[in-house]
CSV table of C-alpha atoms in Angstrom, one decimal:
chain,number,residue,atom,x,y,z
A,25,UNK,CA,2.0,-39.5,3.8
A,26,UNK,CA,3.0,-36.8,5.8
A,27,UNK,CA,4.5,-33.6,3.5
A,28,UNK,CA,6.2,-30.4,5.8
A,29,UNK,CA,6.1,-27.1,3.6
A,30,UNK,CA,7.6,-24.4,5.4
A,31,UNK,CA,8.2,-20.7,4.0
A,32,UNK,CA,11.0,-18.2,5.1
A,33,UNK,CA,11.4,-14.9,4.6
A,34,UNK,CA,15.2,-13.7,4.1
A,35,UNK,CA,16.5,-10.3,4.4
A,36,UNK,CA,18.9,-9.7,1.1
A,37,UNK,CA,22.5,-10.6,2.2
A,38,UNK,CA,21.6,-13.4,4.7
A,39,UNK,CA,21.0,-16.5,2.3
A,40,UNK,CA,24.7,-17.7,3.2
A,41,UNK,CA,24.0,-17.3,6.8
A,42,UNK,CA,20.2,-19.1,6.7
A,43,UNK,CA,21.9,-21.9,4.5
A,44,UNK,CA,25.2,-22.7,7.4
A,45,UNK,CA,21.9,-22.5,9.9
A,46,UNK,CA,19.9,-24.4,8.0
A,47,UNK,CA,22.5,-27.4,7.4
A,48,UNK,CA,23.6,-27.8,10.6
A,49,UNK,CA,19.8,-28.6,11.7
A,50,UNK,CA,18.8,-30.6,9.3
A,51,UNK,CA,19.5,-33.5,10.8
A,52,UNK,CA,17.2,-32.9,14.1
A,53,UNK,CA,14.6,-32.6,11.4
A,54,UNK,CA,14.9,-36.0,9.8
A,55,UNK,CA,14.5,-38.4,12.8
Protein backbone atom coordinates (compact mmCIF):
# COMPACT_ATOMS: atom_id res chain seq x y z
CA UNK A 1 0.00 0.00 0.00
CA UNK A 2 0.90 3.24 -1.25
CA UNK A 3 0.46 6.19 1.67
CA UNK A 4 0.95 10.25 0.22
CA UNK A 5 2.06 12.47 3.24
CA UNK A 6 2.41 15.89 2.18
CA UNK A 7 3.21 19.01 4.52
CA UNK A 8 2.11 22.75 3.84
CA UNK A 9 3.22 25.66 5.28
CA UNK A 10 0.28 28.47 5.70
CA UNK A 11 0.84 32.01 6.23
CA UNK A 12 -1.77 33.11 9.30
CA UNK A 13 -4.97 34.31 7.63
CA UNK A 14 -4.89 31.96 4.51
CA UNK A 15 -6.38 28.62 6.03
CA UNK A 16 -9.88 29.56 4.34
CA UNK A 17 -8.23 30.28 1.12
CA UNK A 18 -5.84 26.90 1.19
CA UNK A 19 -9.00 24.88 2.21
CA UNK A 20 -11.59 26.48 -1.13
CA UNK A 21 -8.06 25.42 -3.09
CA UNK A 22 -7.66 22.51 -1.56
CA UNK A 23 -11.40 21.12 -2.19
CA UNK A 24 -11.71 21.96 -5.40
CA UNK A 25 -8.59 19.60 -6.34
CA UNK A 26 -9.14 16.99 -4.43
CA UNK A 27 -10.70 15.16 -6.86
CA UNK A 28 -7.70 15.21 -9.52
CA UNK A 29 -5.92 13.65 -6.64
CA UNK A 30 -8.14 10.60 -6.13
CA UNK A 31 -8.11 8.93 -9.61
Amino acid sequence: MIYEVRTYTLRPGTLAEFEERYEKRLPLRLK
